[in-house]
Coordinates of C-alpha atoms (C1' of nucleotides) in Angstrom, one line a residue:
Chain A
M1282 CA -14.3 21.8 2.1
G1283 CA -16.3 19.3 4.2
T1284 CA -20.1 19.8 3.3
N1285 CA -19.5 18.7 -0.4
E1286 CA -16.5 16.5 0.2
K1287 CA -18.6 13.4 -1.0
E1288 CA -19.5 14.9 -4.2
F1289 CA -16.0 15.7 -5.1
V1290 CA -14.6 12.4 -4.4
K1291 CA -17.1 9.8 -5.5
E1292 CA -14.7 7.4 -5.8
I1293 CA -13.2 7.2 -2.5
T1294 CA -14.7 5.9 0.6
P1295 CA -14.7 8.5 3.4
R1296 CA -11.8 7.7 5.8
N1297 CA -13.8 7.7 9.0
E1298 CA -16.6 5.7 7.5
D1299 CA -14.1 2.6 6.6
F1300 CA -10.5 3.3 7.0
S1301 CA -9.5 -0.1 5.3
Q1302 CA -11.8 0.7 2.4
W1303 CA -10.4 4.3 2.1
Y1304 CA -6.9 2.8 1.9
L1305 CA -7.8 0.2 -0.6
D1306 CA -9.8 2.8 -2.7
I1307 CA -6.8 5.0 -2.7
V1308 CA -4.1 2.6 -3.7
L1309 CA -6.3 1.5 -6.8
K1310 CA -7.8 4.8 -7.9
S1311 CA -4.6 6.7 -7.8
E1312 CA -2.9 3.9 -9.8
M1313 CA -0.1 3.2 -7.3
M1314 CA -0.7 -0.6 -7.7
D1315 CA -3.2 -3.3 -9.0
Y1316 CA -3.7 -6.8 -7.9
A1317 CA -1.9 -9.6 -9.5
P1318 CA -3.1 -13.1 -10.2
V1319 CA -1.3 -14.5 -7.4
K1320 CA -2.6 -14.4 -4.0
G1321 CA -1.0 -11.4 -2.0
C1322 CA 1.2 -10.2 -4.9
M1323 CA 0.6 -6.9 -6.7
A1324 CA 1.9 -4.9 -9.6
I1325 CA 3.5 -1.7 -8.6
R1326 CA 2.2 0.7 -11.2
P1327 CA 4.4 3.7 -12.4
Y1328 CA 2.7 6.3 -9.9
G1329 CA 3.6 3.9 -6.9
Y1330 CA 6.8 2.8 -8.2
A1331 CA 7.9 6.5 -8.9
I1332 CA 7.6 7.1 -5.1
W1333 CA 9.6 3.9 -4.5
E1334 CA 12.4 5.2 -6.7
N1335 CA 12.3 8.5 -4.8
I1336 CA 12.6 6.7 -1.4
Q1337 CA 15.4 4.5 -2.9
Q1338 CA 17.4 7.7 -4.1
L1339 CA 17.1 9.7 -1.0
L1340 CA 17.8 6.6 1.2
D1341 CA 20.6 5.1 -0.9
R1342 CA 22.4 8.4 -0.9
R1343 CA 22.3 8.1 3.1
I1344 CA 23.4 4.5 2.9
K1345 CA 26.4 5.3 0.9
A1346 CA 27.1 8.5 3.0
T1347 CA 27.6 6.3 6.1
G1348 CA 30.2 4.2 4.3
H1349 CA 28.2 1.2 3.0
E1350 CA 28.3 -0.3 -0.5
N1351 CA 25.7 -1.7 -2.6
A1352 CA 25.8 -5.5 -3.8
Y1353 CA 23.4 -8.3 -4.6
F1354 CA 22.9 -11.7 -3.5
P1355 CA 20.9 -14.8 -4.8
L1356 CA 17.2 -15.1 -4.6
F1357 CA 17.4 -18.9 -3.8
I1358 CA 18.9 -20.0 -0.6
P1359 CA 19.5 -23.9 -0.2
E1360 CA 17.5 -25.3 2.8
S1361 CA 20.3 -26.5 4.7
L1362 CA 21.9 -23.0 4.8
L1363 CA 18.5 -21.5 6.2
Q1364 CA 18.4 -24.2 8.8
K1365 CA 21.8 -23.3 10.4
E1366 CA 20.4 -20.9 12.8
A1367 CA 17.7 -22.6 14.8
E1368 CA 15.8 -19.4 16.0
H1369 CA 16.0 -17.7 12.6
V1370 CA 14.6 -20.9 10.8
E1371 CA 11.8 -21.2 13.4
G1372 CA 10.9 -17.7 12.8
F1373 CA 10.6 -17.9 9.1
A1374 CA 9.6 -21.4 8.3
P1375 CA 6.0 -20.9 8.3
E1376 CA 6.3 -18.2 5.6
V1377 CA 8.8 -19.3 3.2
A1378 CA 8.2 -20.3 -0.3
W1379 CA 9.9 -23.4 -1.6
V1380 CA 11.4 -24.4 -5.1
T1381 CA 11.2 -28.1 -5.6
H1382 CA 11.8 -28.4 -9.2
G1383 CA 14.3 -27.0 -11.6
G1384 CA 14.2 -27.6 -15.5
G1385 CA 11.5 -30.1 -15.1
E1386 CA 13.7 -32.4 -12.6
K1387 CA 13.0 -32.6 -8.9
L1388 CA 16.0 -30.7 -7.1
T1389 CA 18.2 -32.8 -4.7
E1390 CA 18.0 -30.1 -2.3
R1391 CA 15.1 -27.7 -2.0
L1392 CA 15.6 -24.2 -2.4
V1393 CA 13.8 -21.4 -0.4
V1394 CA 12.9 -18.1 -1.9
R1395 CA 14.6 -15.7 0.3
P1396 CA 12.4 -14.3 3.1
T1397 CA 15.4 -12.3 4.2
S1398 CA 19.0 -12.6 3.3
E1399 CA 21.1 -13.3 6.5
A1400 CA 21.7 -16.9 5.6
I1401 CA 23.0 -16.6 2.2
I1402 CA 24.9 -13.4 2.9
C1403 CA 26.4 -14.8 5.9
Q1404 CA 27.6 -18.0 3.9
M1405 CA 29.3 -15.5 1.5
Y1406 CA 30.9 -13.5 4.2
S1407 CA 32.5 -16.6 5.6
R1408 CA 34.5 -16.7 2.7
W1409 CA 35.5 -13.0 2.3
I1410 CA 36.4 -12.4 6.0
Q1411 CA 39.8 -13.7 7.3
S1412 CA 41.5 -10.8 9.1
W1413 CA 40.7 -7.6 11.2
R1414 CA 41.7 -5.7 8.3
D1415 CA 38.6 -7.0 6.3
L1416 CA 36.2 -5.5 8.8
P1417 CA 33.9 -3.6 9.1
L1418 CA 32.3 -5.0 6.3
L1419 CA 29.5 -2.8 5.2
I1420 CA 27.4 -3.9 2.5
N1421 CA 23.6 -3.0 1.6
Q1422 CA 21.3 -4.8 -0.9
W1423 CA 18.1 -3.5 -2.7
C1424 CA 15.9 -6.5 -3.8
N1425 CA 12.8 -8.2 -3.4
V1426 CA 11.9 -10.7 -0.7
V1427 CA 9.2 -13.4 -0.3
R1428 CA 7.1 -14.1 2.7
W1429 CA 4.0 -16.4 2.4
E1430 CA 1.6 -14.3 4.2
K1431 CA -1.9 -15.1 5.1
N1432 CA -3.6 -11.8 5.7
T1433 CA -2.2 -9.5 2.9
R1434 CA -2.7 -5.6 2.3
P1435 CA -1.3 -3.6 -0.6
F1436 CA 2.0 -2.2 0.4
L1437 CA 1.4 -2.9 4.2
R1438 CA 2.0 -6.7 3.9
T1439 CA 2.3 -8.4 0.6
S1440 CA 3.6 -11.7 -0.1
E1441 CA 6.5 -10.5 -2.3
F1442 CA 7.9 -6.9 -1.4
L1443 CA 10.8 -4.7 -2.2
W1444 CA 13.2 -3.5 0.4
Q1445 CA 16.9 -2.7 1.3
E1446 CA 18.6 -5.0 3.6
G1447 CA 22.0 -3.7 5.2
H1448 CA 24.3 -6.4 6.5
T1449 CA 27.4 -5.5 8.4
V1450 CA 30.1 -7.3 10.1
H1451 CA 32.3 -5.6 12.9
C1452 CA 35.2 -6.7 15.1
T1453 CA 33.6 -5.7 18.4
E1454 CA 30.3 -5.7 20.0
V1455 CA 30.4 -2.1 20.7
E1456 CA 31.1 -1.2 17.1
A1457 CA 28.0 -3.5 16.0
E1458 CA 25.9 -1.8 18.5
E1459 CA 26.9 1.6 17.2
E1460 CA 26.3 0.5 13.6
A1461 CA 22.7 -0.8 14.5
L1462 CA 21.9 2.4 16.4
K1463 CA 23.7 4.6 13.6
M1464 CA 21.3 3.2 10.9
L1465 CA 18.1 3.5 13.1
G1466 CA 19.1 6.9 13.2
V1467 CA 19.4 7.2 9.5
Y1468 CA 15.9 5.8 9.1
K1469 CA 14.4 8.2 11.7
E1470 CA 16.2 11.2 9.9
F1471 CA 15.0 9.9 6.6
A1472 CA 11.4 9.5 7.7
E1473 CA 10.9 12.8 9.2
T1474 CA 13.0 15.0 6.6
E1475 CA 11.8 13.3 3.4
L1476 CA 8.8 11.4 4.1
A1477 CA 7.3 14.1 6.7
I1478 CA 6.6 11.1 8.9
P1479 CA 7.5 11.5 12.7
V1480 CA 8.7 8.4 14.2
I1481 CA 9.4 7.1 17.5
S1482 CA 12.8 5.1 18.1
G1483 CA 13.4 2.6 20.7
L1484 CA 14.1 -1.1 21.4
K1485 CA 11.9 -4.0 20.6
S1486 CA 10.8 -6.3 23.4
E1487 CA 12.1 -10.0 23.3
R1488 CA 8.7 -11.1 22.1
E1489 CA 8.6 -8.8 19.1
K1490 CA 12.3 -8.9 18.0
F1491 CA 13.7 -10.3 14.9
A1492 CA 14.2 -14.1 14.8
G1493 CA 17.8 -14.6 15.6
A1494 CA 18.8 -11.2 16.7
M1495 CA 20.4 -10.3 20.0
R1496 CA 18.5 -7.0 20.0
T1497 CA 16.0 -5.4 17.5
Y1498 CA 15.5 -1.6 17.4
T1499 CA 12.6 0.0 15.4
I1500 CA 11.1 3.2 14.2
E1501 CA 7.4 3.4 14.9
A1502 CA 4.9 5.5 13.2
L1503 CA 1.3 6.3 14.1
M1504 CA -1.4 6.1 11.2
A1505 CA -4.3 8.4 10.8
D1506 CA -6.7 5.5 12.4
G1507 CA -4.6 5.3 15.4
R1508 CA -2.8 2.3 14.8
A1509 CA 0.9 2.0 14.9
L1510 CA 3.2 0.9 12.0
Q1511 CA 6.7 -0.5 12.2
A1512 CA 8.5 1.8 9.6
G1513 CA 11.9 0.3 9.7
T1514 CA 14.1 -2.0 11.9
S1515 CA 17.7 -2.3 12.7
H1516 CA 19.2 -5.6 14.6
N1517 CA 22.3 -6.4 16.5
L1518 CA 22.7 -9.8 15.4
G1519 CA 25.3 -10.3 17.8
Q1520 CA 27.5 -13.5 17.2
H1521 CA 24.8 -16.0 16.5
F1522 CA 25.1 -16.0 12.8
A1523 CA 28.9 -15.7 12.8
K1524 CA 29.2 -18.9 15.0
V1525 CA 26.8 -21.0 12.7
F1526 CA 28.0 -19.9 9.4
D1527 CA 31.6 -20.1 10.7
I1528 CA 32.8 -16.5 10.0
Q1529 CA 35.9 -15.9 11.8
F1530 CA 38.9 -13.4 11.6
L1531 CA 42.2 -13.1 13.1
D1532 CA 42.3 -10.1 15.4
K1533 CA 45.3 -7.7 15.8
D1534 CA 46.0 -9.6 19.1
D1535 CA 46.7 -12.7 16.9
E1536 CA 43.4 -14.6 18.3
L1537 CA 40.8 -16.1 16.1
K1538 CA 37.5 -14.5 16.9
Y1539 CA 33.9 -14.6 15.8
P1540 CA 32.8 -11.0 14.7
W1541 CA 29.5 -9.2 15.6
Q1542 CA 26.9 -8.5 13.0
T1543 CA 24.1 -6.2 12.2
S1544 CA 21.0 -6.1 9.6
W1545 CA 18.7 -3.4 8.9
G1546 CA 16.0 -2.6 6.3
V1547 CA 13.1 -0.7 5.3
S1548 CA 10.6 -1.8 2.7
T1549 CA 7.7 -0.7 0.3
R1550 CA 5.6 -0.6 3.4
L1551 CA 6.8 3.1 3.7
I1552 CA 4.5 3.9 0.9
G1553 CA 1.6 2.4 2.9
A1554 CA 2.8 4.7 5.8
L1555 CA 2.9 7.8 3.5
I1556 CA -0.8 7.0 2.6
M1557 CA -2.1 6.4 6.1
V1558 CA -0.2 9.5 7.8
H1559 CA -0.9 12.1 5.3
G1560 CA -3.9 11.1 3.1
D1561 CA -7.5 12.5 3.5
D1562 CA -10.9 12.2 2.2
R1563 CA -10.0 13.6 -1.0
G1564 CA -7.3 10.9 -1.4
L1565 CA -3.3 11.2 -1.4
K1566 CA -1.2 14.0 0.1
L1567 CA 2.4 13.5 -0.8
P1568 CA 5.4 15.1 0.7
P1569 CA 7.3 17.2 -2.2
R1570 CA 10.3 15.5 -1.5
V1571 CA 9.1 12.1 -2.5
A1572 CA 6.0 12.8 -4.8
P1573 CA 6.3 11.5 -8.5
L1574 CA 5.0 14.9 -9.4
Q1575 CA 5.5 17.9 -7.3
I1576 CA 3.6 20.5 -9.5
V1577 CA 0.9 20.0 -11.8
V1578 CA 0.2 23.0 -14.2
V1579 CA -3.7 23.2 -15.2
P1580 CA -4.4 25.7 -18.1
I1581 CA -7.9 27.1 -17.9
F1582 CA -8.9 27.4 -21.5
T1583 CA -11.6 29.6 -22.7
K1584 CA -12.8 30.4 -26.4
K1585 CA -10.9 33.3 -27.2
G1586 CA -7.5 33.3 -25.1
R1587 CA -6.8 29.4 -25.6
E1588 CA -3.5 29.8 -27.6
E1589 CA -2.2 32.6 -25.2
V1590 CA -3.0 30.4 -22.1
L1591 CA -1.5 27.2 -23.5
Q1592 CA 1.5 29.0 -24.7
K1593 CA 2.2 30.7 -21.2
A1594 CA 1.4 27.3 -19.5
K1595 CA 4.0 25.5 -21.6
E1596 CA 6.6 28.4 -20.9
I1597 CA 5.9 27.9 -17.1
T1598 CA 6.2 24.2 -17.2
A1599 CA 9.4 24.3 -19.0
L1600 CA 11.0 26.8 -16.5
L1601 CA 9.9 24.9 -13.7
G1602 CA 11.0 21.4 -15.2
E1603 CA 14.7 22.7 -14.9
N1604 CA 14.5 22.0 -11.2
F1605 CA 11.1 20.4 -10.2
R1606 CA 9.0 17.1 -11.2
V1607 CA 6.2 19.0 -13.1
K1608 CA 3.6 18.0 -15.6
L1609 CA 1.4 20.2 -17.7
D1610 CA -2.2 18.7 -18.1
E1611 CA -3.3 19.9 -21.4
R1612 CA -5.8 17.1 -22.0
E1613 CA -8.7 18.3 -23.9
G1614 CA -12.3 17.2 -22.8
Y1615 CA -11.6 17.5 -19.2
S1616 CA -13.0 20.3 -17.4
P1617 CA -10.6 22.2 -14.9
G1618 CA -12.7 21.0 -11.9
W1619 CA -12.2 17.4 -13.1
K1620 CA -8.6 17.8 -13.4
F1621 CA -8.3 19.6 -9.9
N1622 CA -9.8 16.7 -8.3
E1623 CA -7.9 14.0 -10.3
W1624 CA -4.7 15.5 -9.1
E1625 CA -5.9 16.2 -5.6
M1626 CA -6.6 12.5 -5.3
K1627 CA -3.1 11.7 -6.7
G1628 CA -1.7 13.8 -3.9
V1629 CA 0.2 16.1 -6.1
P1630 CA 1.6 18.9 -3.5
L1631 CA 1.1 22.1 -5.5
R1632 CA -1.2 22.9 -8.5
L1633 CA -0.6 25.9 -10.6
E1634 CA -3.6 27.3 -12.5
I1635 CA -3.3 29.5 -15.3
G1636 CA -6.2 31.3 -17.0
P1637 CA -7.2 34.4 -18.6
K1638 CA -7.2 36.3 -15.4
D1639 CA -3.9 35.1 -14.4
L1640 CA -2.3 36.0 -17.9
Q1641 CA -3.9 39.5 -17.2
N1642 CA -2.2 39.8 -13.8
D1643 CA 1.2 38.4 -15.1
G1644 CA 1.1 35.5 -12.8
V1645 CA -0.5 32.0 -11.7
T1646 CA -2.8 30.8 -9.3
A1647 CA -1.1 28.4 -6.7
V1648 CA -3.1 25.9 -4.7
R1649 CA -1.7 23.8 -2.0
R1650 CA -2.9 20.4 -1.5
E1651 CA -2.1 19.9 2.3
T1652 CA -4.5 23.0 3.2
G1653 CA -6.1 24.0 0.1
E1654 CA -4.9 27.4 0.3
K1655 CA -4.8 29.5 -2.8
S1656 CA -2.4 32.3 -3.6
F1657 CA -1.3 34.3 -6.5
I1658 CA 2.3 34.3 -7.7
P1659 CA 3.5 36.9 -9.9
E1660 CA 5.6 35.4 -12.8
K1661 CA 8.6 37.4 -11.8
V1662 CA 9.1 35.9 -8.4
L1663 CA 7.9 32.2 -9.5
A1664 CA 11.4 30.8 -9.6
E1665 CA 12.1 31.8 -6.1
R1666 CA 8.7 31.3 -4.7
I1667 CA 8.0 27.7 -6.0
P1668 CA 10.9 26.3 -4.0
E1669 CA 9.9 28.1 -0.8
L1670 CA 6.3 26.9 -1.3
L1671 CA 7.3 23.2 -1.8
E1672 CA 9.4 23.5 1.4
E1673 CA 6.5 25.1 3.3
I1674 CA 4.2 22.1 2.2
Q1675 CA 6.8 19.6 3.2
G1676 CA 7.1 21.2 6.7
E1677 CA 3.4 21.6 7.2
L1678 CA 2.8 17.9 6.3
L1679 CA 5.3 17.1 9.1
R1680 CA 3.8 19.5 11.5
Q1681 CA 0.3 18.0 10.9
A1682 CA 1.6 14.7 11.6
Q1683 CA 3.4 15.7 14.6
Q1684 CA 0.5 17.4 16.0
F1685 CA -1.8 14.4 15.4
R1686 CA 0.7 12.0 16.9
E1687 CA 0.7 14.4 20.1
E1688 CA -3.0 14.5 20.3
K1689 CA -3.1 10.7 20.0
T1690 CA -0.2 9.9 22.5
H1691 CA -1.8 9.1 25.9
L1692 CA 0.3 9.1 29.2
V1693 CA -1.6 6.4 31.1
S1694 CA -0.8 4.4 34.2
D1695 CA -4.3 3.0 35.2
Y1696 CA -5.1 -0.4 33.2
T1697 CA -8.6 0.3 33.2
E1698 CA -8.0 3.8 31.5
F1699 CA -5.5 1.9 29.3
K1700 CA -8.1 -0.4 27.8
R1701 CA -10.8 2.4 27.5
I1702 CA -8.3 4.5 25.4
L1703 CA -7.5 1.6 23.1
E1704 CA -11.2 0.9 22.5
E1705 CA -12.3 4.6 22.1
E1706 CA -9.4 6.6 20.8
R1707 CA -6.4 4.4 19.9
G1708 CA -3.1 5.8 19.2
F1709 CA 0.0 5.4 21.4
L1710 CA 0.0 4.6 24.9
L1711 CA 2.9 5.8 26.9
T1712 CA 3.2 3.8 30.3
H1713 CA 5.3 1.7 32.4
W1714 CA 6.2 -2.1 32.0
C1715 CA 7.7 -4.3 34.4
G1716 CA 9.8 -6.4 31.8
D1717 CA 7.9 -9.7 32.7
P1718 CA 6.9 -11.3 29.1
S1719 CA 3.9 -12.6 30.9
C1720 CA 2.5 -9.2 31.6
E1721 CA 3.3 -8.5 27.9
E1722 CA 1.4 -11.4 26.8
N1723 CA -1.5 -10.8 29.1
I1724 CA -1.8 -7.2 27.8
K1725 CA -1.8 -8.4 24.3
E1726 CA -4.6 -11.1 25.0
E1727 CA -6.7 -8.6 26.9
T1728 CA -6.3 -5.6 24.5
K1729 CA -4.9 -6.5 21.2
S1730 CA -2.2 -4.0 21.8
T1731 CA 1.5 -4.8 21.6
I1732 CA 4.5 -3.2 23.0
R1733 CA 5.7 -1.0 20.0
C1734 CA 9.1 -0.1 21.7
L1735 CA 11.0 0.8 24.7
P1736 CA 11.7 4.4 23.7
F1737 CA 15.2 5.8 23.8
E1738 CA 13.8 9.4 24.7
V1739 CA 10.7 10.1 26.7
S1740 CA 11.9 13.8 27.3
G1741 CA 10.0 14.5 30.5
K1742 CA 6.6 13.2 29.4
I1743 CA 7.0 10.2 31.8
S1744 CA 8.9 9.2 34.7
K1745 CA 12.2 7.2 34.2
T1746 CA 10.6 4.4 36.4
G1747 CA 7.0 3.6 37.4
P1748 CA 4.9 0.8 38.4
C1749 CA 3.8 -1.7 35.7
V1750 CA 0.4 -0.8 34.2
R1751 CA -0.6 -4.4 34.3
C1752 CA 0.8 -6.0 37.5
G1753 CA 1.9 -2.7 39.4
K1754 CA 5.4 -3.8 40.3
E1755 CA 7.6 -0.9 40.7
E1756 CA 10.7 -0.1 38.6
G1757 CA 8.8 -0.4 35.3
A1758 CA 10.3 1.1 32.3
P1759 CA 8.5 3.6 29.8
V1760 CA 7.1 1.7 26.7
Y1761 CA 4.7 2.6 24.2
F1762 CA 1.9 0.3 23.3
A1763 CA -0.5 0.6 20.5
R1764 CA -2.5 -1.7 18.1
A1765 CA -0.4 -2.3 15.0
Y1766 CA -0.5 -3.2 11.5
Chain B
rC726 C1' -5.4 -21.6 8.7
rG727 C1' -10.9 -20.7 11.1
rG728 C1' -15.5 -17.7 10.6
rG729 C1' -18.4 -13.8 7.6
rG730 C1' -19.1 -11.4 2.8
rU731 C1' -18.0 -10.6 -2.4
rG732 C1' -16.9 -12.2 -7.8
rU733 C1' -21.7 -10.4 -14.2
rA734 C1' -18.0 -4.6 -19.7
rG735 C1' -12.4 -0.6 -17.2
rC736 C1' -15.2 1.1 -12.4
rG737 C1' -19.9 0.7 -9.6
rC738 C1' -24.0 -2.4 -9.7
rA739 C1' -29.1 -4.9 -11.2
rG740 C1' -30.5 -9.7 -12.9
rU741 C1' -29.8 -15.6 -9.5
rU742 C1' -35.3 -16.5 -5.0
rU743 C1' -38.9 -18.9 -9.5
rG744 C1' -33.4 -21.8 -15.3
rG745 C1' -35.4 -19.3 -21.2
rC746 C1' -32.1 -12.9 -26.0
rA747 C1' -26.4 -10.0 -21.4
rG748 C1' -28.8 -5.2 -18.7
rC749 C1' -28.2 -0.1 -16.2
rG750 C1' -25.0 4.3 -14.5
rC751 C1' -20.4 6.1 -15.0
rG752 C1' -15.8 5.6 -17.7
rC753 C1' -13.9 4.6 -22.8
rU754 C1' -14.0 6.0 -28.7
rU755 C1' -15.6 9.7 -32.6
rG756 C1' -17.5 14.4 -33.8
rC757 C1' -19.3 19.2 -32.4
rU758 C1' -20.2 22.9 -28.5
rU759 C1' -17.7 23.9 -23.8
rC760 C1' -13.8 24.9 -20.0
rG761 C1' -11.7 29.3 -12.9
rG762 C1' -14.0 23.0 -8.5
rG763 C1' -15.9 16.1 -11.6
rA764 C1' -19.7 20.2 -18.8
rG765 C1' -23.7 19.3 -22.7
rC766 C1' -25.5 16.8 -27.3
rA767 C1' -25.1 13.0 -31.0
rA768 C1' -23.3 8.4 -32.9
rG769 C1' -20.4 4.0 -31.4
rA770 C1' -17.0 0.0 -29.3
rG771 C1' -16.7 -3.2 -25.4
rG772 C1' -19.0 -9.8 -21.9
rC773 C1' -15.3 -17.6 -21.5
rC774 C1' -21.2 -13.7 -16.0
rG775 C1' -14.0 -15.6 -11.4
rC776 C1' -12.2 -21.0 -12.8
rG777 C1' -13.3 -26.4 -13.6
rG778 C1' -16.8 -30.2 -13.3
rG779 C1' -22.0 -31.9 -12.9
rU780 C1' -27.8 -31.6 -13.6
rU781 C1' -30.7 -30.1 -17.7
rC782 C1' -33.6 -29.5 -24.5
rG783 C1' -31.4 -25.1 -22.2
rA784 C1' -27.4 -22.4 -16.8
rA785 C1' -25.2 -15.7 -14.9
rU786 C1' -29.1 -18.4 -12.3
rC787 C1' -29.4 -25.1 -9.5
rC788 C1' -25.4 -29.0 -7.4
rC789 C1' -20.1 -30.1 -6.4
rG790 C1' -15.1 -28.7 -6.1
rC791 C1' -11.4 -24.8 -6.5
rC792 C1' -9.4 -19.8 -7.0
rA793 C1' -9.1 -14.6 -5.9
rC794 C1' -10.5 -10.2 -3.1
rU795 C1' -12.3 -8.5 1.5
rC796 C1' -13.6 -8.1 6.6
rC797 C1' -12.9 -10.3 11.8
rG798 C1' -9.8 -13.8 14.5
rA799 C1' -5.0 -16.8 14.8
rC800 C1' -0.3 -16.4 12.8
rC801 C1' 3.5 -12.8 11.5
rA802 C1' 11.2 -9.1 11.8

RNA sequence: CGGGGUGUAGCGCAGUUUGGCAGCGCGCUUGCUUCGGGAGCAAGAGGCCGCGGGUUCGAAUCCCGCCACUCCGACCA
């Protein structure tokens, strides 16, 4: 690899030459999406949507395992409902889409297309909750939302996107806080186990928190260009929404109380993260757990042995098809080399080549996408070896991503050094911050970096308190800074 | 929303300066020969030149307006 890289992947801009273009080339050429005729909107094509379906399945399982049920709420929200929570409406007002007409007539009250569903869900919750026995109420919704974005990028920021949003209601502040943290933990475990994306979890600063929340928690991932991406959030909404939407319950002590709420979500942005964390100059590298295809079988035809090769390839595809997402690429008119490049671009984790030599040796040649490593697997041990290999690939992708993140995480206390790193190396900057919003604001203006989070754990990498990187005031808390998407 | 760039066949582009038959490469279709890292030959198909208006005998080309994509800012859970 390396020297003739360009030769193999003519269709993709090299990652180091132009990261943005590289990303766009990949999402288009791998047929994950295509631009739709509405600004900032995309069609998610089967190859991209299959990843989303796998994400949904793997995450939905976890959401249900933690006691939540799925439900569905309306796409449209009456203007008056959205406006009930002042901070919330202020946060979303610039980016909502309005419905002003229906059936050819002007509506008496405008509707917003949901940018998030707190308002409409709280409205319904106020009717469903009367007693402490109704709590906790643990509901999740898979849906689309619309935010009229000015600067869009496929999967990372689109005018319409798909996500899940959990909305829970609890008797006490302690329970709500536990819930918000529990779901953030679910996201972290999910991202690392299934997506092979290591994340840092922590608390958002006041400036960066969700409009209307009391506290926002986040998982932050580092992309291959050294920029951070918020991969999931979880909010402790406090009682703000309960108060304005009049959600009350009669507690065991016979007192009428406002409950405590949370909301949490991850979106199709995770697909963008997969691309930017794992991809290389040849294209996608998908973790086996979420890859639409885990294995592609490429038969190597020759004049004489054609039928035998195809027969064996079909046999092996059928065998593996019982337990894995596998495809036999028996297309005519494409050379094996062409197919290799095509499936590598599409990020299929494992390729099995079956040719005359393999037939002779009673096995297949296996090639790992993430390392390019070739090995021969005797047919006898195929059924045991394949799952092991896929797990190794999954693990290796996580290991590579972790290693990259470690290399790109800079412990820094000097502001000049802080600025130099952002200019020259990027990545996460772990430092101290006094907590003053004006320091945060100044740093943003001077360096274009933002506080990604106040991490839960720093495990000895940095002292528990230290002087603020900007103003030098003592007793600053550890924070991660980065330029972000 | 401000500044720059781009829009011509599925993709990448030339043609626009100086108005005059719609072009090239790749891909696609069909056939034959091939096939262990993007095969070869032959014959084909494919165009509201982003959209709308204007100037002109005549517009991909000149003028006005709009839209989309893209990069950089601003904004953004």
